[in-house]
Structures are given as structure tokens and as C-alpha cells.
């Protein structure tokens, strides 16, 4: 009689336990699904609000890169004297001021993009310094000429960074 009582108890308890476990699993999945849905909606809303700010940052850095493009920069900034070192320092100061003005934009873009922009700025400055050290350069006008001739042979560093920004912005859509 004890054995039949145990079988009878198991026949009632086992289906109840299985039903409880199945119900627990369904509720757990339902709760996880609702959490994911809520997180997705919050992320979508945040993305809607942050996208215009991020695009503005990319626009500002595009403007920065256009402004430090050596071809445009040397045309925009004429020599203040015939001393090549004065002109070199003046142009580099203009690049640094423009960069410092846009430093805060780095929080809205990827680290890789910011690194490429910084590298383009540094490469531009390096091109100016390298040209100024040349023996052929003896005044500010000659410095401009040598830099512009170098650009005929190779691409401006800011052009490569602009290409990267365009690709990164395309990925935002």
C-alpha cells in the first residue's frame, strides 16, 4: 500500500512540477524579451537625439580638415614677412588654433576617426616644417611654392582623413 501511495503521489506531483517549470521558463523568456524590447526602444530614442549632434561633429571636423588643406591654407594665409620661419610658425599656429577650437568634437566620434584626424593635422604640420628646412627655401614665398609643388606629387593628408570621415558617416545610416 505504501508503494501505490507513492506512485499516486508521484503521478500528481510530477505533472505539476513539469507544468511549473515550463511556466517559469515561459515567464523568464517573456521578461527577457520585454527587457530587450525596452532597451531597443531606449537605444533608438537616444540614437534619434544623438545623431544630429554626431553629424554636427563630423561636419565641424570636415570643415577643419578643409581649412588645413595646404592648398587652401597657403592661399588663404599670405606671408606676414619674407622670413620663412615667421611664415612657417604663423601657418602652424593657425592650424593649432583651429584644432584646439574643435577639440571637444572627439567625444562624438570614434577613436579611430579622431586618431586619423589628429594624424592628418600632424602630417600637415610636418610637411610645412620639412619644406621650411629645405636649402632651396630662403623666404616665405619660396616656402609656399615648395609646399604647393610637393602637393602636386602627393595627396594632402587632410584628403585621406576626409575620406575616412565620409565612410564613417555613411555607416551611421
N, CA and C atoms as an extended XYZ file, in Angstrom:
519
Properties=species:S:1:pos:R:3:atomname:S:1:resname:S:1:resid:I:1 pbc="F F F"
N         0.814       -1.195        0.000 N   UNK     1
C         0.000        0.000        0.000 CA  UNK     1
C         0.856        1.258        0.000 C   UNK     1
N         1.971        1.200        0.626 N   UNK     2
C         2.855        2.356        0.607 CA  UNK     2
C         3.355        2.644       -0.808 C   UNK     2
N         3.650        1.597       -1.540 N   UNK     3
C         4.166        1.771       -2.888 CA  UNK     3
C         3.121        2.405       -3.802 C   UNK     3
N         1.881        1.975       -3.725 N   UNK     4
C         0.812        2.556       -4.552 CA  UNK     4
C         0.552        4.000       -4.153 C   UNK     4
N         0.705        4.287       -2.915 N   UNK     5
C         0.511        5.659       -2.419 CA  UNK     5
C         1.626        6.566       -2.982 C   UNK     5
N         2.836        6.047       -3.032 N   UNK     6
C         3.969        6.816       -3.576 CA  UNK     6
C         3.776        7.039       -5.065 C   UNK     6
N         3.323        6.034       -5.794 N   UNK     7
C         3.080        6.165       -7.232 CA  UNK     7
C         1.950        7.164       -7.475 C   UNK     7
N         0.917        7.082       -6.663 N   UNK     8
C        -0.207        8.010       -6.791 CA  UNK     8
C         0.247        9.442       -6.516 C   UNK     8
N         1.054        9.639       -5.494 N   UNK     9
C         1.580       10.958       -5.149 CA  UNK     9
C         2.487       11.474       -6.276 C   UNK     9
N         3.320       10.607       -6.832 N   UNK    10
C         4.206       10.988       -7.927 CA  UNK    10
C         3.417       11.315       -9.179 C   UNK    10
N         2.319       10.593       -9.426 N   UNK    11
C         1.518       10.853      -10.630 CA  UNK    11
C         0.830       12.212      -10.560 C   UNK    11
N         0.587       12.718       -9.361 N   UNK    12
C         0.010       14.065       -9.212 CA  UNK    12
C         1.105       15.137       -9.149 C   UNK    12
N         2.201       14.838       -8.511 N   UNK    13
C         3.245       15.830       -8.267 CA  UNK    13
C         4.110       16.075       -9.508 C   UNK    13
N         4.483       15.009      -10.193 N   UNK    14
C         5.364       15.140      -11.345 CA  UNK    14
C         4.781       16.040      -12.437 C   UNK    14
N         3.522       15.864      -12.863 N   UNK    15
C         2.973       16.794      -13.873 CA  UNK    15
C         2.907       18.241      -13.358 C   UNK    15
N         2.634       18.413      -12.066 N   UNK    16
C         2.578       19.769      -11.507 CA  UNK    16
C         3.961       20.428      -11.550 C   UNK    16
N         4.992       19.651      -11.229 N   UNK    17
C         6.362       20.182      -11.259 CA  UNK    17
C         6.761       20.524      -12.695 C   UNK    17
N         6.470       19.642      -13.633 N   UNK    18
C         6.803       19.893      -15.047 CA  UNK    18
C         6.053       21.127      -15.552 C   UNK    18
N         4.773       21.231      -15.229 N   UNK    19
C         3.981       22.401      -15.635 CA  UNK    19
C         4.556       23.679      -15.018 C   UNK    19
N         4.949       23.609      -13.768 N   UNK    20
C         5.550       24.778      -13.102 CA  UNK    20
C         6.854       25.193      -13.752 C   UNK    20
N         7.728       24.222      -14.089 N   UNK    21
C         8.988       24.541      -14.754 CA  UNK    21
C         8.775       25.141      -16.139 C   UNK    21
N         7.820       24.591      -16.883 N   UNK    22
C         7.519       25.134      -18.215 CA  UNK    22
C         6.978       26.563      -18.086 C   UNK    22
N         6.082       26.788      -17.143 N   UNK    23
C         5.531       28.128      -16.930 CA  UNK    23
C         6.636       29.100      -16.508 C   UNK    23
N         7.527       28.670      -15.623 N   UNK    24
C         8.644       29.507      -15.183 CA  UNK    24
C         9.521       29.891      -16.374 C   UNK    24
N         9.820       28.911      -17.228 N   UNK    25
C        10.664       29.167      -18.406 CA  UNK    25
C         9.995       30.153      -19.357 C   UNK    25
N         8.694       30.004      -19.606 N   UNK    26
C         7.978       30.929      -20.481 CA  UNK    26
C         7.969       32.346      -19.902 C   UNK    26
N         7.738       32.475      -18.604 N   UNK    27
C         7.754       33.803      -17.979 CA  UNK    27
C         9.141       34.427      -18.041 C   UNK    27
N        10.153       33.585      -17.842 N   UNK    28
C        11.524       34.085      -17.918 CA  UNK    28
C        11.833       34.605      -19.322 C   UNK    28
N        11.464       33.854      -20.346 N   UNK    29
C        11.672       34.292      -21.725 CA  UNK    29
C        10.866       35.551      -22.038 C   UNK    29
N         9.656       35.613      -21.539 N   UNK    30
C         8.797       36.786      -21.753 CA  UNK    30
C         9.419       38.037      -21.124 C   UNK    30
N         9.945       37.892      -19.926 N   UNK    31
C        10.562       39.031      -19.239 CA  UNK    31
C        11.830       39.471      -19.979 C   UNK    31
N        12.652       38.510      -20.406 N   UNK    32
C        13.868       38.860      -21.160 CA  UNK    32
C        13.512       39.559      -22.466 C   UNK    32
N        12.499       39.068      -23.134 N   UNK    33
C        12.060       39.672      -24.391 CA  UNK    33
C        11.577       41.111      -24.164 C   UNK    33
N        10.812       41.315      -23.100 N   UNK    34
C        10.350       42.676      -22.789 CA  UNK    34
C        11.515       43.596      -22.441 C   UNK    34
N        12.508       43.074      -21.720 N   UNK    35
C        13.692       43.878      -21.393 CA  UNK    35
C        14.457       44.272      -22.653 C   UNK    35
N        14.620       43.328      -23.567 N   UNK    36
C        15.298       43.626      -24.828 CA  UNK    36
C        14.522       44.661      -25.641 C   UNK    36
N        13.226       44.505      -25.667 N   UNK    37
C        12.386       45.449      -26.408 CA  UNK    37
C        12.500       46.846      -25.807 C   UNK    37
N        12.455       46.929      -24.491 N   UNK    38
C        12.581       48.215      -23.803 CA  UNK    38
C        13.950       48.833      -24.062 C   UNK    38
N        14.998       48.024      -24.014 N   UNK    39
C        16.353       48.520      -24.274 CA  UNK    39
C        16.483       48.995      -25.720 C   UNK    39
N        15.877       48.252      -26.645 N   UNK    40
C        15.916       48.649      -28.052 CA  UNK    40
C        15.221       49.989      -28.255 C   UNK    40
N        14.052       50.159      -27.646 N   UNK    41
C        13.315       51.418      -27.793 CA  UNK    41
C        14.080       52.585      -27.171 C   UNK    41
N        14.707       52.353      -26.020 N   UNK    42
C        15.505       53.420      -25.394 CA  UNK    42
C        16.717       53.768      -26.255 C   UNK    42
N        17.355       52.746      -26.796 N   UNK    43
C        18.521       52.961      -27.656 CA  UNK    43
C        18.125       53.715      -28.923 C   UNK    43
N        16.996       53.358      -29.485 N   UNK    44
C        16.519       54.032      -30.693 CA  UNK    44
C        16.214       55.496      -30.407 C   UNK    44
N        15.608       55.756      -29.273 N   UNK    45
C        15.297       57.136      -28.887 CA  UNK    45
C        16.579       57.941      -28.644 C   UNK    45
N        17.528       57.330      -27.963 N   UNK    46
C        18.802       58.009      -27.714 CA  UNK    46
C        19.537       58.262      -29.024 C   UNK    46
N        19.468       57.305      -29.938 N   UNK    47
C        20.118       57.450      -31.236 CA  UNK    47
C        19.496       58.606      -32.012 C   UNK    47
N        18.176       58.739      -31.909 N   UNK    48
C        17.483       59.836      -32.584 CA  UNK    48
C        17.977       61.187      -32.082 C   UNK    48
N        18.232       61.268      -30.776 N   UNK    49
C        18.673       62.524      -30.184 CA  UNK    49
C        20.162       62.784      -30.413 C   UNK    49
N        20.976       61.734      -30.425 N   UNK    50
C        22.424       61.931      -30.541 CA  UNK    50
C        22.899       62.023      -31.988 C   UNK    50
N        22.155       61.491      -32.919 N   UNK    51
C        22.593       61.502      -34.315 CA  UNK    51
C        22.845       62.908      -34.843 C   UNK    51
N        21.951       63.874      -34.630 N   UNK    52
C        22.243       65.225      -35.130 CA  UNK    52
C        23.511       65.827      -34.515 C   UNK    52
N        23.771       65.540      -33.246 N   UNK    53
C        24.966       66.067      -32.594 CA  UNK    53
C        26.214       65.423      -33.196 C   UNK    53
N        26.154       64.124      -33.415 N   UNK    54
C        27.297       63.428      -34.012 CA  UNK    54
C        27.552       63.920      -35.430 C   UNK    54
N        26.494       64.116      -36.196 N   UNK    55
C        26.665       64.615      -37.558 CA  UNK    55
C        27.267       66.014      -37.558 C   UNK    55
N        26.857       66.827      -36.605 N   UNK    56
C        27.418       68.169      -36.484 CA  UNK    56
C        28.921       68.097      -36.177 C   UNK    56
N        29.307       67.162      -35.334 N   UNK    57
C        30.730       66.998      -35.020 CA  UNK    57
C        31.507       66.593      -36.274 C   UNK    57
N        30.951       65.671      -37.054 N   UNK    58
C        31.622       65.271      -38.289 CA  UNK    58
C        31.696       66.444      -39.267 C   UNK    58
N        30.649       67.258      -39.300 N   UNK    59
C        30.661       68.440      -40.167 CA  UNK    59
C        31.763       69.414      -39.745 C   UNK    59
N        31.879       69.632      -38.463 N   UNK    60
C        32.901       70.564      -37.973 CA  UNK    60
C        34.309       70.052      -38.255 C   UNK    60
N        34.504       68.751      -38.105 N   UNK    61
C        35.830       68.201      -38.373 CA  UNK    61
C        36.115       68.181      -39.883 C   UNK    61
N        35.087       68.049      -40.694 N   UNK    62
C        35.257       68.158      -42.139 CA  UNK    62
C        35.693       69.577      -42.495 C   UNK    62
N        35.047       70.557      -41.885 N   UNK    63
C        35.429       71.953      -42.101 CA  UNK    63
C        36.870       72.191      -41.643 C   UNK    63
N        37.235       71.620      -40.495 N   UNK    64
C        38.612       71.741      -40.011 CA  UNK    64
C        39.594       71.185      -41.034 C   UNK    64
N        39.318       69.990      -41.531 N   UNK    65
C        40.230       69.369      -42.498 CA  UNK    65
C        40.302       70.161      -43.802 C   UNK    65
N        39.186       70.732      -44.197 N   UNK    66
C        39.199       71.583      -45.391 CA  UNK    66
C        40.027       72.838      -45.152 C   UNK    66
N        39.923       73.392      -43.964 N   UNK    67
C        40.661       74.617      -43.648 CA  UNK    67
C        42.162       74.377      -43.524 C   UNK    67
N        42.567       73.168      -43.118 N   UNK    68
C        44.009       72.904      -43.011 CA  UNK    68
C        44.566       72.231      -44.261 C   UNK    68
N        43.746       72.037      -45.269 N   UNK    69
C        44.245       71.532      -46.539 CA  UNK    69
C        45.262       72.552      -47.038 C   UNK    69
N        46.486       72.121      -47.236 N   UNK    70
C        47.589       73.044      -47.506 CA  UNK    70
C        47.355       73.940      -48.716 C   UNK    70
N        46.733       73.418      -49.732 N   UNK    71
C        46.477       74.238      -50.913 CA  UNK    71
C        45.613       75.439      -50.542 C   UNK    71
N        44.541       75.182      -49.822 N   UNK    72
C        43.634       76.259      -49.434 CA  UNK    72
C        44.234       77.136      -48.337 C   UNK    72
N        44.949       76.493      -47.422 N   UNK    73
C        45.530       77.221      -46.295 CA  UNK    73
C        46.575       78.232      -46.763 C   UNK    73
N        47.440       77.820      -47.671 N   UNK    74
C        48.505       78.711      -48.142 CA  UNK    74
C        47.966       79.847      -49.008 C   UNK    74
N        46.875       79.607      -49.679 N   UNK    75
C        46.245       80.676      -50.447 CA  UNK    75
C        45.549       81.661      -49.511 C   UNK    75
N        44.906       81.122      -48.465 N   UNK    76
C        44.166       81.965      -47.512 CA  UNK    76
C        45.104       82.787      -46.629 C   UNK    76
N        46.226       82.210      -46.247 N   UNK    77
C        47.154       82.886      -45.335 CA  UNK    77
C        48.368       83.354      -46.126 C   UNK    77
N        48.432       84.637      -46.339 N   UNK    78
C        49.591       85.180      -47.058 CA  UNK    78
C        50.702       85.505      -46.067 C   UNK    78
N        51.929       85.523      -46.540 N   UNK    79
C        53.061       85.791      -45.641 CA  UNK    79
C        52.966       87.174      -44.990 C   UNK    79
N        53.338       87.220      -43.711 N   UNK    80
C        53.325       88.493      -42.999 CA  UNK    80
C        54.675       89.193      -43.140 C   UNK    80
N        55.688       88.442      -43.505 N   UNK    81
C        57.017       88.998      -43.799 CA  UNK    81
C        57.700       88.024      -44.752 C   UNK    81
N        58.885       88.371      -45.177 N   UNK    82
C        59.620       87.485      -46.085 CA  UNK    82
C        60.394       86.405      -45.344 C   UNK    82
N        60.400       86.454      -44.020 N   UNK    83
C        61.110       85.464      -43.221 CA  UNK    83
C        60.350       84.136      -43.275 C   UNK    83
N        61.017       83.101      -43.739 N   UNK    84
C        60.346       81.801      -43.893 CA  UNK    84
C        59.951       81.204      -42.544 C   UNK    84
N        60.726       81.448      -41.494 N   UNK    85
C        60.406       80.888      -40.179 CA  UNK    85
C        59.197       81.584      -39.555 C   UNK    85
N        59.066       82.883      -39.789 N   UNK    86
C        57.874       83.597      -39.301 CA  UNK    86
C        56.621       83.060      -39.972 C   UNK    86
N        56.714       82.857      -41.278 N   UNK    87
C        55.557       82.339      -42.016 CA  UNK    87
C        55.245       80.895      -41.600 C   UNK    87
N        56.278       80.095      -41.459 N   UNK    88
C        56.105       78.700      -41.018 CA  UNK    88
C        55.378       78.664      -39.668 C   UNK    88
N        55.864       79.429      -38.717 N   UNK    89
C        55.248       79.463      -37.379 CA  UNK    89
C        53.832       80.005      -37.413 C   UNK    89
N        53.598       81.006      -38.241 N   UNK    90
C        52.263       81.603      -38.349 CA  UNK    90
C        51.252       80.587      -38.897 C   UNK    90
N        51.628       79.882      -39.940 N   UNK    91
C        50.727       78.880      -40.535 CA  UNK    91
C        50.476       77.741      -39.553 C   UNK    91
N        51.508       77.273      -38.883 N   UNK    92
C        51.358       76.189      -37.906 CA  UNK    92
C        50.482       76.647      -36.740 C   UNK    92
N        50.653       77.881      -36.293 N   UNK    93
C        49.799       78.414      -35.222 CA  UNK    93
C        48.337       78.441      -35.648 C   UNK    93
N        48.091       78.798      -36.900 N   UNK    94
C        46.712       78.813      -37.404 CA  UNK    94
C        46.104       77.405      -37.373 C   UNK    94
N        46.889       76.416      -37.754 N   UNK    95
C        46.417       75.020      -37.727 CA  UNK    95
C        46.130       74.598      -36.286 C   UNK    95
N        47.038       74.904      -35.386 N   UNK    96
C        46.862       74.517      -33.972 CA  UNK    96
C        45.653       75.208      -33.347 C   UNK    96
N        45.456       76.478      -33.653 N   UNK    97
C        44.290       77.194      -33.115 CA  UNK    97
C        42.988       76.579      -33.621 C   UNK    97
N        42.957       76.274      -34.893 N   UNK    98
C        41.767       75.651      -35.479 CA  UNK    98
C        41.493       74.294      -34.825 C   UNK    98
N        42.550       73.537      -34.583 N   UNK    99
C        42.415       72.223      -33.951 CA  UNK    99
C        41.901       72.357      -32.519 C   UNK    99
N        42.492       73.267      -31.759 N   UNK   100
C        42.071       73.470      -30.369 CA  UNK   100
C        40.622       73.925      -30.286 C   UNK   100
N        40.187       74.666      -31.281 N   UNK   101
C        38.801       75.129      -31.311 CA  UNK   101
C        37.824       73.952      -31.467 C   UNK   101
N        38.287       72.868      -32.050 N   UNK   102
C        37.417       71.721      -32.324 CA  UNK   102
C        37.720       70.495      -31.468 C   UNK   102
N        38.505       70.644      -30.428 N   UNK   103
C        38.896       69.506      -29.592 CA  UNK   103
C        37.716       68.747      -29.001 C   UNK   103
N        36.668       69.439      -28.635 N   UNK   104
C        35.543       68.771      -27.971 CA  UNK   104
C        34.773       67.831      -28.895 C   UNK   104
N        34.981       67.940      -30.168 N   UNK   105
C        34.238       67.094      -31.114 CA  UNK   105
C        34.639       65.624      -31.016 C   UNK   105
N        35.786       65.350      -30.388 N   UNK   106
C        36.262       63.966      -30.312 CA  UNK   106
C        35.328       63.064      -29.514 C   UNK   106
N        34.517       63.625      -28.621 N   UNK   107
C        33.635       62.772      -27.821 CA  UNK   107
C        32.473       62.220      -28.637 C   UNK   107
N        32.235       62.780      -29.808 N   UNK   108
C        31.120       62.339      -30.641 CA  UNK   108
C        31.532       61.411      -31.771 C   UNK   108
N        32.823       61.117      -31.883 N   UNK   109
C        33.267       60.253      -32.975 CA  UNK   109
C        34.138       59.120      -32.444 C   UNK   109
N        34.374       58.170      -33.295 N   UNK   110
C        35.155       57.002      -32.874 CA  UNK   110
C        36.607       57.397      -32.616 C   UNK   110
N        37.270       56.597      -31.795 N   UNK   111
C        38.685       56.843      -31.502 CA  UNK   111
C        39.530       56.743      -32.767 C   UNK   111
N        39.177       55.812      -33.618 N   UNK   112
C        39.930       55.630      -34.860 CA  UNK   112
C        39.821       56.869      -35.750 C   UNK   112
N        38.622       57.415      -35.841 N   UNK   113
C        38.424       58.611      -36.656 CA  UNK   113
C        39.198       59.792      -36.076 C   UNK   113
N        39.135       59.961      -34.756 N   UNK   114
C        39.855       61.071      -34.128 CA  UNK   114
C        41.361       60.920      -34.331 C   UNK   114
N        41.855       59.705      -34.241 N   UNK   115
C        43.279       59.453      -34.446 CA  UNK   115
C        43.688       59.813      -35.870 C   UNK   115
N        42.863       59.486      -36.828 N   UNK   116
C        43.170       59.800      -38.226 CA  UNK   116
C        43.161       61.311      -38.455 C   UNK   116
N        42.223       62.000      -37.831 N   UNK   117
C        42.176       63.463      -37.956 CA  UNK   117
C        43.426       64.086      -37.334 C   UNK   117
N        43.794       63.619      -36.156 N   UNK   118
C        44.994       64.132      -35.484 CA  UNK   118
C        46.246       63.831      -36.311 C   UNK   118
N        46.295       62.654      -36.888 N   UNK   119
C        47.430       62.284      -37.733 CA  UNK   119
C        47.501       63.186      -38.967 C   UNK   119
N        46.362       63.499      -39.553 N   UNK   120
C        46.339       64.393      -40.719 CA  UNK   120
C        46.848       65.779      -40.336 C   UNK   120
N        46.447       66.264      -39.177 N   UNK   121
C        46.924       67.569      -38.707 CA  UNK   121
C        48.437       67.540      -38.518 C   UNK   121
N        48.924       66.507      -37.848 N   UNK   122
C        50.364       66.402      -37.594 CA  UNK   122
C        51.165       66.233      -38.885 C   UNK   122
N        50.623       65.477      -39.829 N   UNK   123
C        51.311       65.284      -41.112 CA  UNK   123
C        51.362       66.593      -41.894 C   UNK   123
N        50.314       67.378      -41.796 N   UNK   124
C        50.292       68.683      -42.462 CA  UNK   124
C        51.371       69.589      -41.882 C   UNK   124
N        51.447       69.627      -40.559 N   UNK   125
C        52.478       70.429      -39.890 CA  UNK   125
C        53.865       69.922      -40.264 C   UNK   125
N        54.017       68.619      -40.333 N   UNK   126
C        55.308       68.024      -40.692 CA  UNK   126
C        55.715       68.413      -42.110 C   UNK   126
N        54.757       68.459      -43.030 N   UNK   127
C        55.062       68.860      -44.407 CA  UNK   127
C        55.570       70.301      -44.452 C   UNK   127
N        54.955       71.157      -43.649 N   UNK   128
C        55.374       72.564      -43.600 CA  UNK   128
C        56.794       72.660      -43.039 C   UNK   128
N        57.040       71.964      -41.945 N   UNK   129
C        58.378       72.015      -41.316 CA  UNK   129
C        59.454       71.433      -42.227 C   UNK   129
N        59.122       70.343      -42.896 N   UNK   130
C        60.092       69.709      -43.791 CA  UNK   130
C        60.444       70.646      -44.944 C   UNK   130
N        59.431       71.297      -45.497 N   UNK   131
C        59.673       72.233      -46.599 CA  UNK   131
C        60.501       73.419      -46.123 C   UNK   131
N        60.256       73.875      -44.895 N   UNK   132
C        60.996       75.029      -44.363 CA  UNK   132
C        62.465       74.691      -44.127 C   UNK   132
N        62.775       73.425      -43.886 N   UNK   133
C        64.166       73.031      -43.650 CA  UNK   133
C        64.961       72.864      -44.940 C   UNK   133
N        64.281       72.888      -46.051 N   UNK   134
C        64.954       72.695      -47.335 CA  UNK   134
C        65.926       73.846      -47.612 C   UNK   134
N        67.036       73.503      -48.240 N   UNK   135
C        68.028       74.511      -48.598 CA  UNK   135
C        67.527       75.426      -49.715 C   UNK   135
N        66.590       74.937      -50.521 N   UNK   136
C        66.050       75.729      -51.623 CA  UNK   136
C        65.188       76.899      -51.131 C   UNK   136
N        64.685       76.767      -49.903 N   UNK   137
C        63.759       77.769      -49.367 CA  UNK   137
C        64.540       78.834      -48.607 C   UNK   137
N        64.407       80.078      -49.095 N   UNK   138
C        65.100       81.169      -48.408 CA  UNK   138
C        64.165       82.296      -47.991 C   UNK   138
N        62.897       82.247      -48.440 N   UNK   139
C        61.917       83.250      -47.994 CA  UNK   139
C        60.524       82.628      -47.945 C   UNK   139
N        59.560       83.392      -47.481 N   UNK   140
C        58.201       82.881      -47.270 CA  UNK   140
C        57.525       82.495      -48.582 C   UNK   140
N        57.733       83.285      -49.617 N   UNK   141
C        57.112       82.953      -50.904 CA  UNK   141
C        57.669       81.659      -51.485 C   UNK   141
N        58.950       81.457      -51.322 N   UNK   142
C        59.569       80.220      -51.801 CA  UNK   142
C        59.047       79.019      -50.992 C   UNK   142
N        58.810       79.222      -49.700 N   UNK   143
C        58.236       78.163      -48.852 CA  UNK   143
C        56.866       77.752      -49.369 C   UNK   143
N        56.056       78.734      -49.673 N   UNK   144
C        54.728       78.441      -50.234 CA  UNK   144
C        54.855       77.652      -51.533 C   UNK   144
N        55.752       78.090      -52.382 N   UNK   145
C        55.942       77.451      -53.677 CA  UNK   145
C        56.387       75.996      -53.526 C   UNK   145
N        57.342       75.751      -52.637 N   UNK   146
C        57.849       74.382      -52.432 CA  UNK   146
C        56.741       73.479      -51.888 C   UNK   146
N        55.952       73.965      -50.938 N   UNK   147
C        54.868       73.154      -50.364 CA  UNK   147
C        53.828       72.840      -51.428 C   UNK   147
N        53.447       73.832      -52.209 N   UNK   148
C        52.443       73.606      -53.256 CA  UNK   148
C        52.966       72.651      -54.321 C   UNK   148
N        54.239       72.726      -54.654 N   UNK   149
C        54.824       71.774      -55.618 CA  UNK   149
C        54.841       70.356      -55.053 C   UNK   149
N        55.099       70.214      -53.751 N   UNK   150
C        55.048       68.892      -53.105 CA  UNK   150
C        53.647       68.301      -53.200 C   UNK   150
N        52.652       69.153      -53.094 N   UNK   151
C        51.272       68.668      -53.142 CA  UNK   151
C        50.863       68.206      -54.535 C   UNK   151
N        51.577       68.666      -55.556 N   UNK   152
C        51.289       68.185      -56.909 CA  UNK   152
C        51.696       66.722      -57.048 C   UNK   152
N        52.714       66.320      -56.287 N   UNK   153
C        53.228       64.959      -56.376 CA  UNK   153
C        52.496       63.983      -55.461 C   UNK   153
N        51.989       64.484      -54.340 N   UNK   154
C        51.315       63.584      -53.393 CA  UNK   154
C        50.043       64.226      -52.861 C   UNK   154
N        49.225       63.382      -52.279 N   UNK   155
C        47.923       63.809      -51.766 CA  UNK   155
C        48.087       64.539      -50.436 C   UNK   155
N        47.225       65.507      -50.219 N   UNK   156
C        47.220       66.227      -48.944 CA  UNK   156
C        46.754       65.287      -47.831 C   UNK   156
N        47.365       65.342      -46.658 N   UNK   157
C        46.953       64.464      -45.552 CA  UNK   157
C        45.484       64.642      -45.161 C   UNK   157
N        44.978       65.830      -45.322 N   UNK   158
C        43.580       66.058      -44.939 CA  UNK   158
C        42.612       65.343      -45.879 C   UNK   158
N        43.010       65.097      -47.126 N   UNK   159
C        42.126       64.386      -48.060 CA  UNK   159
C        41.874       62.947      -47.617 C   UNK   159
N        42.907       62.297      -47.116 N   UNK   160
C        42.743       60.915      -46.637 CA  UNK   160
C        41.813       60.885      -45.426 C   UNK   160
N        41.983       61.840      -44.526 N   UNK   161
C        41.119       61.898      -43.341 CA  UNK   161
C        39.678       62.209      -43.737 C   UNK   161
N        39.495       63.065      -44.730 N   UNK   162
C        38.139       63.365      -45.212 CA  UNK   162
C        37.461       62.109      -45.765 C   UNK   162
N        38.213       61.314      -46.475 N   UNK   163
C        37.662       60.055      -46.993 CA  UNK   163
C        37.217       59.141      -45.875 C   UNK   163
N        37.999       59.076      -44.807 N   UNK   164
C        37.630       58.230      -43.668 CA  UNK   164
C        36.363       58.761      -43.001 C   UNK   164
N        36.254       60.072      -42.833 N   UNK   165
C        35.049       60.663      -42.219 CA  UNK   165
C        33.824       60.338      -43.059 C   UNK   165
N        33.939       60.456      -44.351 N   UNK   166
C        32.798       60.158      -45.235 CA  UNK   166
C        32.349       58.711      -45.071 C   UNK   166
N        33.301       57.786      -44.973 N   UNK   167
C        32.946       56.375      -44.781 CA  UNK   167
C        32.282       56.144      -43.429 C   UNK   167
N        32.796       56.796      -42.399 N   UNK   168
C        32.230       56.608      -41.065 CA  UNK   168
C        30.810       57.181      -40.982 C   UNK   168
N        30.584       58.303      -41.600 N   UNK   169
C        29.235       58.901      -41.594 CA  UNK   169
C        28.276       58.027      -42.394 C   UNK   169
N        28.761       57.443      -43.478 N   UNK   170
C        27.909       56.545      -44.284 CA  UNK   170
C        27.454       55.345      -43.451 C   UNK   170
N        28.279       54.901      -42.512 N   UNK   171
C        27.918       53.760      -41.661 CA  UNK   171
C        26.842       54.134      -40.633 C   UNK   171
N        26.665       55.422      -40.367 N   UNK   172
C        25.645       55.841      -39.401 CA  UNK   172
C        24.231       55.623      -39.924 C   UNK   172
N        24.084       55.569      -41.210 N   UNK   173
C        22.746       55.398      -41.767 CA  UNK   173
C        22.421       53.949      -41.750 C   UNK   173
